[in-house]
Coordinates of N, CA and C in Angstrom, one line a residue:
X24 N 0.8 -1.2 0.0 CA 0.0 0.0 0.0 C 0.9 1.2 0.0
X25 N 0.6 2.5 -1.1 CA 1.1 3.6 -1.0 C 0.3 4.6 0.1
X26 N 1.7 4.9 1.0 CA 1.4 5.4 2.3 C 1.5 7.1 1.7
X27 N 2.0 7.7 1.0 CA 2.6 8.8 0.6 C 1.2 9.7 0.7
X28 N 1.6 11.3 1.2 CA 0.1 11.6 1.2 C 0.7 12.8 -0.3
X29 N -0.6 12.9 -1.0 CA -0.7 13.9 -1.9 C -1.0 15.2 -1.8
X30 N -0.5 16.0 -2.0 CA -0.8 17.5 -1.8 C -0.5 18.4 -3.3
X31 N -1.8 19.1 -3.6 CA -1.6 20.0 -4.5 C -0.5 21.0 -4.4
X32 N -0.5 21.5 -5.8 CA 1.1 23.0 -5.8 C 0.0 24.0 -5.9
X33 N 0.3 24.5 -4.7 CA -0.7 26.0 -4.4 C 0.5 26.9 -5.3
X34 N -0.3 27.7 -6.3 CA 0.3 28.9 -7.1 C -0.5 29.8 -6.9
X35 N 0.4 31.3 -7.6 CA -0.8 32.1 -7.2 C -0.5 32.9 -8.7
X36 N -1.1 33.9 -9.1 CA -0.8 34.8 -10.4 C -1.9 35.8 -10.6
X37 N -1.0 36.6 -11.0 CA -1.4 38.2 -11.3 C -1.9 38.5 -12.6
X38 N -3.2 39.1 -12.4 CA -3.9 40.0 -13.6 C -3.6 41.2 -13.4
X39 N -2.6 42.1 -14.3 CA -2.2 43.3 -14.1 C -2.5 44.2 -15.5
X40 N -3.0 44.8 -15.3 CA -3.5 45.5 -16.6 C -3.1 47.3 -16.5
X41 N -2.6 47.7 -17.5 CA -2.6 49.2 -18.2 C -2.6 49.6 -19.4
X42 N -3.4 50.4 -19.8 CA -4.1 50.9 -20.6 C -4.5 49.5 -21.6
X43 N -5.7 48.9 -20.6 CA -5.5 47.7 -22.2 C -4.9 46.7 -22.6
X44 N -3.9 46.6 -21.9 CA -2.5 45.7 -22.2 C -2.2 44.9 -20.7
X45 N -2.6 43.7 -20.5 CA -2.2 42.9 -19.5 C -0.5 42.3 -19.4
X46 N -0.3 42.3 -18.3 CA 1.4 41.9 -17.8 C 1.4 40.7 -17.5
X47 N 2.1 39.7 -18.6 CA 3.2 38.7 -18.9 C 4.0 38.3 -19.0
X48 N 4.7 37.4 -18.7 CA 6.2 37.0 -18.9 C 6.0 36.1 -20.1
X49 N 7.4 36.5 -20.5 CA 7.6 34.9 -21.4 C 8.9 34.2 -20.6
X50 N 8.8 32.7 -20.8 CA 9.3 32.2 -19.6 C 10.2 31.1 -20.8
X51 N 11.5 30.4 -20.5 CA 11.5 29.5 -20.8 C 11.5 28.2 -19.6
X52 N 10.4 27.1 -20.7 CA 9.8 25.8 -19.9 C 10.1 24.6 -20.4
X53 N 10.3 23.3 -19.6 CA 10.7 21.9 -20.6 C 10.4 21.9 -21.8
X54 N 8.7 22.9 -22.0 CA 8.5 22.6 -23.3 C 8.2 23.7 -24.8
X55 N 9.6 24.1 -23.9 CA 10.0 25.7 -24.7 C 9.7 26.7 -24.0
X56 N 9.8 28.1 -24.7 CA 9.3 29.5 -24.8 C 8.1 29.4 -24.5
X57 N 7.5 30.4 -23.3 CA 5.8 30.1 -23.0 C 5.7 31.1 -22.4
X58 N 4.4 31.7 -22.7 CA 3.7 32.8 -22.0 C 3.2 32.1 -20.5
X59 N 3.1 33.4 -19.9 CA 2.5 33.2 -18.4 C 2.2 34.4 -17.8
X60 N 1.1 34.3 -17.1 CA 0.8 35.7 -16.0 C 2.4 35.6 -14.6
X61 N 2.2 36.4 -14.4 CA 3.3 36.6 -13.6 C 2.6 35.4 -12.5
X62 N 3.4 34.7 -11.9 CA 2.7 33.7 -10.9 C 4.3 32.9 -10.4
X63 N 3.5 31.8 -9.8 CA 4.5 31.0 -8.6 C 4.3 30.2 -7.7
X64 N 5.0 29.8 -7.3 CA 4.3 28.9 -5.8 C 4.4 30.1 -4.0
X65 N 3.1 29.6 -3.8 CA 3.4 30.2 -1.9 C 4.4 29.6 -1.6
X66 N 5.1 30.3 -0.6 CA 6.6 29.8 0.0 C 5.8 29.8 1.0
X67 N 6.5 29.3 2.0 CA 6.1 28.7 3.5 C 6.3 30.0 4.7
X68 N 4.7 30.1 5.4 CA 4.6 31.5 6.0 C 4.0 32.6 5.4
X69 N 3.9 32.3 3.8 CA 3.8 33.8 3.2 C 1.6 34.0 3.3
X70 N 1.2 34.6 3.0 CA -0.1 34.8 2.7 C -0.1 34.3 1.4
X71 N -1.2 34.0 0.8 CA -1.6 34.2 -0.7 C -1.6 35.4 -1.5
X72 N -2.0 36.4 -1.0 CA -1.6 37.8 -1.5 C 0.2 38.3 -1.1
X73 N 0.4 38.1 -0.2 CA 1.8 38.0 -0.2 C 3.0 38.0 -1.2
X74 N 2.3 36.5 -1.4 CA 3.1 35.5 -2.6 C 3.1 36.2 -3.9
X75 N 1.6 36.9 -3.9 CA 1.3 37.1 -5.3 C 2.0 38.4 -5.6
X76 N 2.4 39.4 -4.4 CA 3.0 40.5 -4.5 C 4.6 40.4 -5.0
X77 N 5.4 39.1 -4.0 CA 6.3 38.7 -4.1 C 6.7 38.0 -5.9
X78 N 6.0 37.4 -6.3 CA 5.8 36.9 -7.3 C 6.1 37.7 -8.9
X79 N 5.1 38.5 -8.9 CA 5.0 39.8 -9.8 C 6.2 40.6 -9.5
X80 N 7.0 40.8 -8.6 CA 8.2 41.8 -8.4 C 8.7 40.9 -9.1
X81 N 9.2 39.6 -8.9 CA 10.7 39.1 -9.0 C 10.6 38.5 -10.6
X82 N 9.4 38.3 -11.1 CA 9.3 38.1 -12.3 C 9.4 39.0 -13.2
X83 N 8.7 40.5 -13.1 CA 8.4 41.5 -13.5 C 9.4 42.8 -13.5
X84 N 9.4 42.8 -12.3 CA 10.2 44.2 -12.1 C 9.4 45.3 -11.4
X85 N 8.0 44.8 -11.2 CA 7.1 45.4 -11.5 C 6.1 45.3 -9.8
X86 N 6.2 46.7 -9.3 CA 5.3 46.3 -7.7 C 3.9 46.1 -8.4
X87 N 2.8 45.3 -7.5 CA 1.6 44.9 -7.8 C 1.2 45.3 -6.5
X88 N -0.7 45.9 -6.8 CA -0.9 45.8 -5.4 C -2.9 45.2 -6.2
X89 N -2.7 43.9 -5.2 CA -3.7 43.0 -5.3 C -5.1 43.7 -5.1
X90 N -6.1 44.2 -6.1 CA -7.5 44.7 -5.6 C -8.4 43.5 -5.5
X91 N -8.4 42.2 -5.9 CA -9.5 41.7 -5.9 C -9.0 40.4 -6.4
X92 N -10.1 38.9 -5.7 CA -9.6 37.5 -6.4 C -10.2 37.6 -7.4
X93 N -9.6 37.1 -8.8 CA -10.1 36.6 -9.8 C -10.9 35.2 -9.6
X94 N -10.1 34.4 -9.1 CA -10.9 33.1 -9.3 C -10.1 31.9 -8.3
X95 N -10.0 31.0 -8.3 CA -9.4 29.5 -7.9 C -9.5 29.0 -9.3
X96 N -8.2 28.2 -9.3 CA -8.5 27.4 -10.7 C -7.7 25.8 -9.9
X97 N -8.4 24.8 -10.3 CA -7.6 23.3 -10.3 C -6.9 23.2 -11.8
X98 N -6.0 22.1 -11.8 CA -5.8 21.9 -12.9 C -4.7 20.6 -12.4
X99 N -5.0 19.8 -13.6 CA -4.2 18.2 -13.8 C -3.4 18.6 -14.6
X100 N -1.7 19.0 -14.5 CA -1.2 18.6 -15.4 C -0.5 17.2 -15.8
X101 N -0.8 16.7 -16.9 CA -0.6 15.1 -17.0 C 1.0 14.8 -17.9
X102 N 2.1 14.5 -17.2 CA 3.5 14.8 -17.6 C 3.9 12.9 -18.1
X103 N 4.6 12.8 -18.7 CA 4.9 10.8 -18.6 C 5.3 10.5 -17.0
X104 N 5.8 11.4 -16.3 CA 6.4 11.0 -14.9 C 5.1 11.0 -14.0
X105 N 4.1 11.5 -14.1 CA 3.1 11.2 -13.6 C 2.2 12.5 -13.9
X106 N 1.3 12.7 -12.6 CA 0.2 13.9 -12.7 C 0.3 14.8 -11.9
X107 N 0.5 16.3 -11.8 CA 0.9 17.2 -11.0 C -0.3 18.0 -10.7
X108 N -1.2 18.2 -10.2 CA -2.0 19.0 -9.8 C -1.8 20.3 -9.2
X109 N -2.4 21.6 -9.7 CA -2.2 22.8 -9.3 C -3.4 23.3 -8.8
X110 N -3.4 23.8 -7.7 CA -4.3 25.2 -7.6 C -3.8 26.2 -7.1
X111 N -4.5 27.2 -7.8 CA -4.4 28.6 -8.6 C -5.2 29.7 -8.1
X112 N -4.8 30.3 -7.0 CA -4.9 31.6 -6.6 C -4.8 32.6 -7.8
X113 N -5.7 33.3 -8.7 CA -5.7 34.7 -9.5 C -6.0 35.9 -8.9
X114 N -4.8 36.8 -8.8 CA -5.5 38.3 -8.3 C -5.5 39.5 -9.7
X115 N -6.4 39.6 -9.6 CA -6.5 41.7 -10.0 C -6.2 42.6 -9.4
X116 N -5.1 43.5 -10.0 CA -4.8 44.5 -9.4 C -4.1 45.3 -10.2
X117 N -3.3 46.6 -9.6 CA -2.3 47.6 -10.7 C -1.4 47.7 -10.6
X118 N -0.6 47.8 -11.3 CA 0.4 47.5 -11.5 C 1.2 49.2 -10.6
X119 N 2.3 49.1 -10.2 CA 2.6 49.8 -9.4 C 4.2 50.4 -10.2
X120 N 5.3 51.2 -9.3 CA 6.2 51.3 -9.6 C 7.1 50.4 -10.4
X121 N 7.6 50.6 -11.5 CA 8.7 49.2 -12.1 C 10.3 49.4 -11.8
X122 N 10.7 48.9 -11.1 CA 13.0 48.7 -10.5 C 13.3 48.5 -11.9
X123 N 13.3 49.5 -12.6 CA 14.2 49.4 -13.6 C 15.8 48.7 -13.4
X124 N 16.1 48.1 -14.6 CA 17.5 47.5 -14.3 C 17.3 46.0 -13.1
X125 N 16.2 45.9 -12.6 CA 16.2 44.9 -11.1 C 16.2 43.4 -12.3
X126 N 16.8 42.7 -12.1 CA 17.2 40.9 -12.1 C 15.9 40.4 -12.8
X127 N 15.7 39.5 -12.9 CA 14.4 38.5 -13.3 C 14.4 37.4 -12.9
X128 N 13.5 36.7 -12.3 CA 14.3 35.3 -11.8 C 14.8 34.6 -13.0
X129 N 15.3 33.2 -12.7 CA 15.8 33.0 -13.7 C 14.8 32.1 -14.1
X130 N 15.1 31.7 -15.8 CA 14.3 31.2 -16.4 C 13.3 32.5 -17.5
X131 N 13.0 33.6 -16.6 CA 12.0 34.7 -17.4 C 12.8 35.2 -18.2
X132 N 12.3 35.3 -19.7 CA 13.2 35.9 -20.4 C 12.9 37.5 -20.2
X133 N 11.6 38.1 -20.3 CA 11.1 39.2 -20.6 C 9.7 39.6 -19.6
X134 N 9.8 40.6 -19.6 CA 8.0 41.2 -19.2 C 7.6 41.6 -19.9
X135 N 6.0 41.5 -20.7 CA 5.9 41.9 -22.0 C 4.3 42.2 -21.5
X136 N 4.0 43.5 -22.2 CA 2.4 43.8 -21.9 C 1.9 43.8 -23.4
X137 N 0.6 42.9 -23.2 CA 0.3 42.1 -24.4 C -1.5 42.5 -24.4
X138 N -2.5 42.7 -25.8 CA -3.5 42.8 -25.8 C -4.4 41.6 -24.9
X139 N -5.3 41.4 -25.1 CA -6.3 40.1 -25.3 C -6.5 39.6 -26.1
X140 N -5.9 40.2 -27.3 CA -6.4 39.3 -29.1 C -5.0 39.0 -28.8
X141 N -3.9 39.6 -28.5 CA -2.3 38.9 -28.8 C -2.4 38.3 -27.9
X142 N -2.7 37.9 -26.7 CA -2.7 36.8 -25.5 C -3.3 35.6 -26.2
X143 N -4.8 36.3 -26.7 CA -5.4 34.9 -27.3 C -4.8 34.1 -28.7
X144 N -3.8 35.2 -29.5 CA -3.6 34.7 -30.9 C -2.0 33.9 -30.0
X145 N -2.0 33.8 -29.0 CA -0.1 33.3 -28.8 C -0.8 31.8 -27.8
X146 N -1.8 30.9 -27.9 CA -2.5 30.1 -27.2 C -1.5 29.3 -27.3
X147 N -1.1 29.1 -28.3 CA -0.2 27.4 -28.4 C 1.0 27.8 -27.6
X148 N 1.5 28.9 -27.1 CA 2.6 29.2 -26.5 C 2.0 29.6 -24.9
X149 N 1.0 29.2 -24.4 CA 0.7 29.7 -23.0 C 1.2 28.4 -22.3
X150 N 1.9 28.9 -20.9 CA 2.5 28.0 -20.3 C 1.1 27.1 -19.4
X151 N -0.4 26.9 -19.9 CA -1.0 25.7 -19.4 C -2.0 26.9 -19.7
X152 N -3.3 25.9 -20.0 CA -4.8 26.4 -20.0 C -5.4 27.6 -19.4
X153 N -4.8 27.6 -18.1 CA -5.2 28.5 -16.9 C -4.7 29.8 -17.2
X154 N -4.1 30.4 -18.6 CA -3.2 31.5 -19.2 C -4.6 32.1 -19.4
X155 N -4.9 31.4 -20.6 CA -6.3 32.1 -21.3 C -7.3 32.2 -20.3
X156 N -7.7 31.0 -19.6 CA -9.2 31.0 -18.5 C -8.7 32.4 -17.8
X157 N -7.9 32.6 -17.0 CA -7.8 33.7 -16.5 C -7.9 34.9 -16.8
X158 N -7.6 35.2 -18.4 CA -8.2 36.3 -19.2 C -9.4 36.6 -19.6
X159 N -10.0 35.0 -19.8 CA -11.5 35.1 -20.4 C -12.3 36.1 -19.0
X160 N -11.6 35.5 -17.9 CA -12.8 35.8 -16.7 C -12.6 37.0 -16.0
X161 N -11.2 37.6 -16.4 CA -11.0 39.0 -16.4 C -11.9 39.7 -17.3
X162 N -11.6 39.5 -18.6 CA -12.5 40.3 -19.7 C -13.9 40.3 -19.0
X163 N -14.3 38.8 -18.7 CA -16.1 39.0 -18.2 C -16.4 39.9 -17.0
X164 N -15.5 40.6 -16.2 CA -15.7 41.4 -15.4 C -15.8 40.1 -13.6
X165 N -15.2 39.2 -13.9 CA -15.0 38.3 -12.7 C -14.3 39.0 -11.6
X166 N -14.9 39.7 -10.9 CA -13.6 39.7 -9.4 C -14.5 39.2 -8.0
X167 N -13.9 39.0 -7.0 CA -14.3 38.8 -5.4 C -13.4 39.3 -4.6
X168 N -14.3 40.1 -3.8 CA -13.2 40.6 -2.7 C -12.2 40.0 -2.3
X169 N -11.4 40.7 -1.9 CA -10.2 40.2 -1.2 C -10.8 39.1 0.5
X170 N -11.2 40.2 0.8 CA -11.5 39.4 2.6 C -12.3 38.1 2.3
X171 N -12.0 37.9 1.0 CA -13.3 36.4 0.9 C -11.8 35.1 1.5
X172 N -10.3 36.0 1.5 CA -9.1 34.9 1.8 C -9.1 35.8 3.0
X173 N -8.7 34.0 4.3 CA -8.1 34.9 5.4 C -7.1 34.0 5.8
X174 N -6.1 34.9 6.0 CA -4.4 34.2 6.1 C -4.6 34.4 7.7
X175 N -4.2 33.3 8.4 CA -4.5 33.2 9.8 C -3.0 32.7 10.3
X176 N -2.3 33.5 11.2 CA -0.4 32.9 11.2 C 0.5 33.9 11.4

């Protein structure tokens, strides 16, 4: 009997928008060059809004200040090594001051602010499903307050 317990990868990622133009990385991934909302894993201790603040700087360059959850998302990713499960903290918010010259973690090639029709025309290059969903439900005017998360710690 497999005793091992399972636990999802809590991530979190940023809907950052100005004038029109939402904030992405392009990242390289096992399976190439890929778009992504700025995002990450919670580190241990941090809040979910925290993370997501933390997240968007080190990717970006770029301070974020979280106004609202977009959504929860699950997702199976199904790899030959087995199945990795995510859930997905989305926040909205604006985009704040950018550290010019500041690092990228590594792996990000770029921060790139990209339409809706160029988010949607670059699909075969999103780093997993939850690229686009998270735009559709931006566009639809999806938000929930913040206090609907409470970080207790």
């Amino acid at each position: 009997m497999d005793h091992r317990i399972w636990k999802p990868n809590v991530t979190v990622a940023a809907l950052v928008e100005r004038d029109g133009r939402l904030l992405l990385v392009e990242e390289e991934t096992e399976e190439g060059v890929r778009f992504n909302q700025p995002a990450g894993h919670l580190d241990e201790g941090e809040s979910l809004v925290q993370a997501c603040i933390r997240e968007t700087l080190e990717e970006t360059a770029f301070h974020f200040t979280p106004a609202s959850l977009l959504g929860v998302y699950q997702w199976q990713w199904h790899k030959p090594e087995g199945a990795i499960t995510y859930l997905r903290f989305a926040f909205v918010g604006e985009p704040g001051e950018e550290e010019v010259g500041r690092a990228l973690d590594t792996g990000i090639l770029r921060a790139v602010w990209m339409t809706p029709a160029e988010i949607e025309a670059e699909q075969s290059r999103h780093r997993s499903p939850l690229v686009w969903q998270c735009v559709q439900d931006w566009l639809s005017g999806r938000r929930y307050p913040l206090d609907l998360i409470h970080h207790h710690g």
